[in-house]
PDB file of C-alpha atoms in Angstrom:
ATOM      1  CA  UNK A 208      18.535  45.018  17.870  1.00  0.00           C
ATOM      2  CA  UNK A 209      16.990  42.138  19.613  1.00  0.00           C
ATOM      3  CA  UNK A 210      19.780  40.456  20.554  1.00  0.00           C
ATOM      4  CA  UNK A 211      21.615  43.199  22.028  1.00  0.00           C
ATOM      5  CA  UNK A 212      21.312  42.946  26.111  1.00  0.00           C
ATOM      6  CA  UNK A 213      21.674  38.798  25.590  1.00  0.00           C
ATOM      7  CA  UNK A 214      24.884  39.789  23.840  1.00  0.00           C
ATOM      8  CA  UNK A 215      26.163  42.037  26.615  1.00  0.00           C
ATOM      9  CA  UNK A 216      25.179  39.344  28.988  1.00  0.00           C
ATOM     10  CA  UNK A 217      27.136  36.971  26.780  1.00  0.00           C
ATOM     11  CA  UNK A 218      30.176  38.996  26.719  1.00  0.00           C
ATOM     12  CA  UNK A 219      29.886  39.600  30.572  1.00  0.00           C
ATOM     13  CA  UNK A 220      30.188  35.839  31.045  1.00  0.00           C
ATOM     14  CA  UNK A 221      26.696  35.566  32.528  1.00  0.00           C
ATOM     15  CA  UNK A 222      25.862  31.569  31.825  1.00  0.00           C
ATOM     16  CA  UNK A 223      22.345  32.005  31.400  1.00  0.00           C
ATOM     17  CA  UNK A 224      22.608  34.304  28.958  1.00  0.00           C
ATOM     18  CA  UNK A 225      25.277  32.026  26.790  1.00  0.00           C
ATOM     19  CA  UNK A 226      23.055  29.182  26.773  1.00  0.00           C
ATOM     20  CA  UNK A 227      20.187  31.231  25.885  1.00  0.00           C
ATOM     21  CA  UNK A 228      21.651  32.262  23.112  1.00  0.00           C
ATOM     22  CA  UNK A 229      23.421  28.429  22.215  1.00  0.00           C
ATOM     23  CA  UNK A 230      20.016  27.325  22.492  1.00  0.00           C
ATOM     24  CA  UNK A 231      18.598  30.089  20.243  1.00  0.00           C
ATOM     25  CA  UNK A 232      21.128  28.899  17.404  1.00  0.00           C
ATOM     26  CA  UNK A 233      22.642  25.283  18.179  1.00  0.00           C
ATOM     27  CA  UNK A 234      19.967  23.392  15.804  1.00  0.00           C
ATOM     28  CA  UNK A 235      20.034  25.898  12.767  1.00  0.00           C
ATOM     29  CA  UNK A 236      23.920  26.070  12.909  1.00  0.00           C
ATOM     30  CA  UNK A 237      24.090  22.198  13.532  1.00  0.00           C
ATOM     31  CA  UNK A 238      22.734  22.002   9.868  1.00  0.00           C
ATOM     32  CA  UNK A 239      25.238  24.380   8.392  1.00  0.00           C
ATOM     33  CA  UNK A 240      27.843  22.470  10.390  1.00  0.00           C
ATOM     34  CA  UNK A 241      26.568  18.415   9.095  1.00  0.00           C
ATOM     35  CA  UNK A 242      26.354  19.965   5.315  1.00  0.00           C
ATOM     36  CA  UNK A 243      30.014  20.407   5.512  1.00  0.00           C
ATOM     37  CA  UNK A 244      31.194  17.028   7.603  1.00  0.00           C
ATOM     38  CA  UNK A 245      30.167  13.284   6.658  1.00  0.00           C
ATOM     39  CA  UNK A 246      28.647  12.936   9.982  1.00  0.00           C
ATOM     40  CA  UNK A 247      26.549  14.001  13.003  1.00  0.00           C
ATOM     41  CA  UNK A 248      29.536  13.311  15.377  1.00  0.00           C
ATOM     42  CA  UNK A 249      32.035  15.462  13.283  1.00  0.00           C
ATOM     43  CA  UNK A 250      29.380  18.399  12.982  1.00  0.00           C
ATOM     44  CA  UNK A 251      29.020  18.508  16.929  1.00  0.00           C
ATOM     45  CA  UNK A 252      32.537  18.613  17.199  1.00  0.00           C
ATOM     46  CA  UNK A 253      32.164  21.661  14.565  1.00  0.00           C
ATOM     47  CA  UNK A 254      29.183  22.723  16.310  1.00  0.00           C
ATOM     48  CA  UNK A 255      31.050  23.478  19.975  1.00  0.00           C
ATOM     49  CA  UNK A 256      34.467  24.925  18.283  1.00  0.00           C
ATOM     50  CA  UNK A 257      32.502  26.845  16.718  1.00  0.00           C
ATOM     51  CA  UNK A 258      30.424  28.235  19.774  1.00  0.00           C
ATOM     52  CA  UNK A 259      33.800  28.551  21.614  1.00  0.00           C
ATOM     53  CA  UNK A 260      35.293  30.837  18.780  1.00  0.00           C
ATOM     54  CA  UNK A 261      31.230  32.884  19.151  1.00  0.00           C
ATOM     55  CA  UNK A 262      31.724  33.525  22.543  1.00  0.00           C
ATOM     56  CA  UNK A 263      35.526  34.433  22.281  1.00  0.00           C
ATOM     57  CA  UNK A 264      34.747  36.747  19.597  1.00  0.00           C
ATOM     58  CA  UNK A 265      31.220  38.263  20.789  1.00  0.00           C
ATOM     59  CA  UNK A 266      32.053  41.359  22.001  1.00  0.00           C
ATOM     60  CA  UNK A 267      33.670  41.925  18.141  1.00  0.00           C
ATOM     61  CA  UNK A 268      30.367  42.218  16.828  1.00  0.00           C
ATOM     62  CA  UNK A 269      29.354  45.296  15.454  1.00  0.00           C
ATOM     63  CA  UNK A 270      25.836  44.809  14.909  1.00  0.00           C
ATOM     64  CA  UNK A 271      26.292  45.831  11.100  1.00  0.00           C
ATOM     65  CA  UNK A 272      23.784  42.687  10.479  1.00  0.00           C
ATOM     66  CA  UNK A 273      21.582  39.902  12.195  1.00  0.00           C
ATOM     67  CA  UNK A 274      23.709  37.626  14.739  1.00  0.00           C
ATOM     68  CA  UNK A 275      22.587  34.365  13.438  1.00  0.00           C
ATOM     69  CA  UNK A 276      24.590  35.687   9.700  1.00  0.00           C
ATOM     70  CA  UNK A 277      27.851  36.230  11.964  1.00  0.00           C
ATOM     71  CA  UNK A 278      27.058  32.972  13.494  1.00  0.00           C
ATOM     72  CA  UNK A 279      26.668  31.107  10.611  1.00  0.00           C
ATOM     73  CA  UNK A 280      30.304  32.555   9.228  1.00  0.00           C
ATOM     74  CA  UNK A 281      32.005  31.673  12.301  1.00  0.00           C
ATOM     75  CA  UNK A 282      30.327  28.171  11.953  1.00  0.00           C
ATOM     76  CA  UNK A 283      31.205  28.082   7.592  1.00  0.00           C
ATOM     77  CA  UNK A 284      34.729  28.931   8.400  1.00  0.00           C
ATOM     78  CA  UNK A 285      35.359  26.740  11.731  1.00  0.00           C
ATOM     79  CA  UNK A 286      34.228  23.689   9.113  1.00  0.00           C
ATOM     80  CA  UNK A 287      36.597  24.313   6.548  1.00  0.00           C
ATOM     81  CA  UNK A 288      39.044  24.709   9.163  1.00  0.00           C
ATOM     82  CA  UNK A 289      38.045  21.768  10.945  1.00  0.00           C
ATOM     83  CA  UNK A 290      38.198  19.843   7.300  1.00  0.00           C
ATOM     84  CA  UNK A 291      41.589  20.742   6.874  1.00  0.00           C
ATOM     85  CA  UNK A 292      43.216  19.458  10.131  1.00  0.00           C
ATOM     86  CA  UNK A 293      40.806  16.209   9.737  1.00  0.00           C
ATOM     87  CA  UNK A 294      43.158  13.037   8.743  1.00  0.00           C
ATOM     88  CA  UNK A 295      40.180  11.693   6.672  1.00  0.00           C
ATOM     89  CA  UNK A 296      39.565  15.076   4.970  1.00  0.00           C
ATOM     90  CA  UNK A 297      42.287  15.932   3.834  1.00  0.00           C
ATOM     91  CA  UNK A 298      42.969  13.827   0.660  1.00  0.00           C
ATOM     92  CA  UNK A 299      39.391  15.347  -0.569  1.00  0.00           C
ATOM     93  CA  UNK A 300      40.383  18.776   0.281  1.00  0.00           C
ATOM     94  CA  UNK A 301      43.630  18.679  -1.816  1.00  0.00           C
ATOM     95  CA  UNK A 302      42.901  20.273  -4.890  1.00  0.00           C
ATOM     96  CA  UNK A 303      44.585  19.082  -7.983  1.00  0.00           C
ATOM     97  CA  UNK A 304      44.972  21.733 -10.648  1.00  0.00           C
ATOM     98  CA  UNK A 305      43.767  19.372 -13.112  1.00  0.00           C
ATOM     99  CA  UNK A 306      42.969  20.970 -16.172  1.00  0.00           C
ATOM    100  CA  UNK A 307      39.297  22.072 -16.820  1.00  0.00           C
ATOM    101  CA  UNK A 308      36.907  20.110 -18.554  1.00  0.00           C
ATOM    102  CA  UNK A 309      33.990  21.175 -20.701  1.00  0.00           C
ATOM    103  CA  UNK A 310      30.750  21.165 -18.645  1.00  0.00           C
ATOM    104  CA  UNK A 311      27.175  20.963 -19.507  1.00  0.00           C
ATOM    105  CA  UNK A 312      24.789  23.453 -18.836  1.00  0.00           C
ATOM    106  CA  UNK A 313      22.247  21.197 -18.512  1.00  0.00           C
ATOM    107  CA  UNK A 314      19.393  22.073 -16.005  1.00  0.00           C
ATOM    108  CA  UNK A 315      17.296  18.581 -15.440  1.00  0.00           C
ATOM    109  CA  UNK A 316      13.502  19.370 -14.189  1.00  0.00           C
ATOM    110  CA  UNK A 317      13.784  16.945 -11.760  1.00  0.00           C
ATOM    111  CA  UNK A 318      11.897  16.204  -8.592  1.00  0.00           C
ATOM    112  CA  UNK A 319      14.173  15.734  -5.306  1.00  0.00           C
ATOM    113  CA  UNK A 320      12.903  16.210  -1.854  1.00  0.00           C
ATOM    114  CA  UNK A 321      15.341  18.103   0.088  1.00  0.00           C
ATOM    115  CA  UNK A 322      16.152  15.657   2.713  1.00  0.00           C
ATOM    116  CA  UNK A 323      17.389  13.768  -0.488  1.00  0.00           C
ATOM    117  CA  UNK A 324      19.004  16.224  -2.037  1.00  0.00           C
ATOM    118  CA  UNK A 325      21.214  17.082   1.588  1.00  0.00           C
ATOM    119  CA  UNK A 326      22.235  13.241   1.407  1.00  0.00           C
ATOM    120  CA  UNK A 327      23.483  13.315  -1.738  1.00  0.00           C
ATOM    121  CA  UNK A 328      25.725  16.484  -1.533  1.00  0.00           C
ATOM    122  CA  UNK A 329      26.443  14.648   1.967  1.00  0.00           C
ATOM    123  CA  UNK A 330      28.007  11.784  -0.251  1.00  0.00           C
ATOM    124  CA  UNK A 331      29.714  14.042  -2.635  1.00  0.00           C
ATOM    125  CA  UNK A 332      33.678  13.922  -1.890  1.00  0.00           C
ATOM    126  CA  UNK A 333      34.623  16.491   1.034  1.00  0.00           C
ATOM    127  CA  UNK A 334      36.495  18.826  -1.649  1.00  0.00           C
ATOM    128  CA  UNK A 335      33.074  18.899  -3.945  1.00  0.00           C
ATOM    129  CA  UNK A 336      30.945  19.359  -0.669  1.00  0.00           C
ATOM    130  CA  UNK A 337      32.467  22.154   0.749  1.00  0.00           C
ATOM    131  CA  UNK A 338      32.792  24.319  -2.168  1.00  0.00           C
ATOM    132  CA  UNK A 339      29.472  22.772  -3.304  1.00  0.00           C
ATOM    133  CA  UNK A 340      27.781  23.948  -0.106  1.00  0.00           C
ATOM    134  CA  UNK A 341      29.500  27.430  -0.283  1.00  0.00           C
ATOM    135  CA  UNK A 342      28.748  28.399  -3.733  1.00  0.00           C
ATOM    136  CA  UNK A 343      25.079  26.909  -4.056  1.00  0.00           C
ATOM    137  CA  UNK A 344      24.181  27.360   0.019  1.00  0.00           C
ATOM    138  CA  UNK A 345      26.043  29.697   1.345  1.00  0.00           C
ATOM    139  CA  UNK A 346      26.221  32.244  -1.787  1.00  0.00           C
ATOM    140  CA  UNK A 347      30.124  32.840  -2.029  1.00  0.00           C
ATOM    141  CA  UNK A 348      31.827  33.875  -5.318  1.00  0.00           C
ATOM    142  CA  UNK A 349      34.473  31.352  -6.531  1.00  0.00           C
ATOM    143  CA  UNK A 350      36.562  34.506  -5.746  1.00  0.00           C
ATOM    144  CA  UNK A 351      36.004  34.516  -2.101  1.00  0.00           C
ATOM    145  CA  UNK A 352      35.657  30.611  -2.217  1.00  0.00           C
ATOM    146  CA  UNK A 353      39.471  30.317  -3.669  1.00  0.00           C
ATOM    147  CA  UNK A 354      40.960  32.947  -0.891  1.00  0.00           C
ATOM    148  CA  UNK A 355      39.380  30.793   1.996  1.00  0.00           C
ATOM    149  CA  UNK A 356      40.504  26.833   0.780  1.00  0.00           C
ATOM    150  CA  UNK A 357      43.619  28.840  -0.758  1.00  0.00           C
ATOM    151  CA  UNK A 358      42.913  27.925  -4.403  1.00  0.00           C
ATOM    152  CA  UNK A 359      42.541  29.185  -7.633  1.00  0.00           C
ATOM    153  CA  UNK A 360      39.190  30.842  -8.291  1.00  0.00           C
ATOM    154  CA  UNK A 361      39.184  28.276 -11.651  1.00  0.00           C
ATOM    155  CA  UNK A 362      39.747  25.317  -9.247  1.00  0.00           C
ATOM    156  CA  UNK A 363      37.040  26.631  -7.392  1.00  0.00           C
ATOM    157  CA  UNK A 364      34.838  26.511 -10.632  1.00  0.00           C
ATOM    158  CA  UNK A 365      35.711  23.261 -11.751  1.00  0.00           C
ATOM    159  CA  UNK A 366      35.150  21.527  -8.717  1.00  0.00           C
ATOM    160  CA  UNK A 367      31.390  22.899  -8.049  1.00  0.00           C
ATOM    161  CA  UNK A 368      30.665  22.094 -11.718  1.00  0.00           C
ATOM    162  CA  UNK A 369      31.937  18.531 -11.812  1.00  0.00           C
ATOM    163  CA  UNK A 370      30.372  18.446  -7.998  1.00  0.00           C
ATOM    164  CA  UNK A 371      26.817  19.870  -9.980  1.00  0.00           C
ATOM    165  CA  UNK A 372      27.239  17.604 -11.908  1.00  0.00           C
ATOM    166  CA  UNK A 373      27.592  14.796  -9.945  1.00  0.00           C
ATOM    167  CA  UNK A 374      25.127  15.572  -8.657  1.00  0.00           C
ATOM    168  CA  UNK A 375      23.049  15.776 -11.340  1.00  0.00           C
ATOM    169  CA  UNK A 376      23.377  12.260 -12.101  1.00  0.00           C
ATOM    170  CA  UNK A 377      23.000  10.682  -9.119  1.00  0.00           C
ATOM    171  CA  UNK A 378      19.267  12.550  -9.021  1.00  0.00           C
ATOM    172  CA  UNK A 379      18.497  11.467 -12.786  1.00  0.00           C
ATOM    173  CA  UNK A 380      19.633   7.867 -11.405  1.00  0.00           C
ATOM    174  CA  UNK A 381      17.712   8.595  -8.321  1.00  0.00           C
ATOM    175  CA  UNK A 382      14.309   9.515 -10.450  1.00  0.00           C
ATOM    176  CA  UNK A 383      14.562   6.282 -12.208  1.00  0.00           C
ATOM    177  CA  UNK A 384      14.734   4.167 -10.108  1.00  0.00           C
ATOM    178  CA  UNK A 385      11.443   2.131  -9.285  1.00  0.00           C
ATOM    179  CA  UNK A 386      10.035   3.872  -5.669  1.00  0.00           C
ATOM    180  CA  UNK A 387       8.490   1.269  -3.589  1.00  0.00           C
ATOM    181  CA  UNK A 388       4.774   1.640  -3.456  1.00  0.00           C
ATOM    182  CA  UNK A 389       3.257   3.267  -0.205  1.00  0.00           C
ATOM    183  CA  UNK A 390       1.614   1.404   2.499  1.00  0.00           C
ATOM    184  CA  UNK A 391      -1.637   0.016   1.828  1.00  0.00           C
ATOM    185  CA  UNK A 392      -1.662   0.569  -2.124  1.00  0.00           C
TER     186      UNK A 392
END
């Protein structure tokens, strides 16, 4: 592996080597961190817990797959955390067990750039977000989804399809809207 002396250098406390490898991975995990928060500040904060918990936790690894994927979980899972302490995340993280409602399967050819499309999920509600972001993004079943926010793998369903579809309406909204003309036309 690559990685593997920098690791041993991490684990060994060697400061050099940490912020070799922080620097390696800060701006990738940044963006898993601000798809989970509402903003920059709060995924910095996300950002350095979860580079503390990396660092506590490096000499755990087991090499069984690339660093930046154990990264990135430590990262996923110090958000959720993070938006479950967070006073103004925690009325969006309380799931209801409202009952289901029929959804439409509905897939809209529709042309989004993907800076647009990460500001809309960005504006979705923090309960839609997160399990938005780990269903869609991140590739968790609702299964696994429901053991980590401690809800029902339905509740975990119904909120990424009502999120979807949320979704999916602001970007129909979005595409028809009039787009202001580029400069010099």
């Amino acid at each position: 592996m690559q990685h593997r002396q920098l690791i041993k250098d991490c684990v060994k406390g060697k400061a050099t080597a940490q912020k070799e490898l922080y620097d390696l991975f800060a701006e990738s995990m940044l963006a898993v961190c601000y798809r989970y928060t509402k903003s920059l500040a709060d995924a910095e904060d996300v950002l350095q817990d979860g580079f503390i918990k990396v660092f506590r936790n490096l000499a755990n690894y087991r090499e069984e797959g690339e660093l930046g994927a154990w990264i990135r979980r430590i990262m996923v899972n110090t958000a959720i955390n993070f938006l479950k302490k967070k006073r103004e995340y925690q009325y969006d993280m309380s799931f209801l067990h409202e009952p289901l409602h029929p959804v439409s399967e509905d897939n809209p050819e529709i042309k989004v750039r993907t800076k647009e499309l990460a500001d809309l999920i960005r504006q979705l509600p923090s309960g839609y977000q997160t399990i938005f972001n780990l269903h869609a993004v991140e590739g968790f079943t609702h299964v696994e989804i429901g053991q980590m926010l401690g809800i029902s793998e339905g509740t975990s369903r119904s909120q990424y399809m009502r999120a979807r579809n949320l979704l999916i309406t602001w970007i129909e909204k979005f595409n028809s809207e009039p787009k202001l003309s580029s400069y010099g036309q």
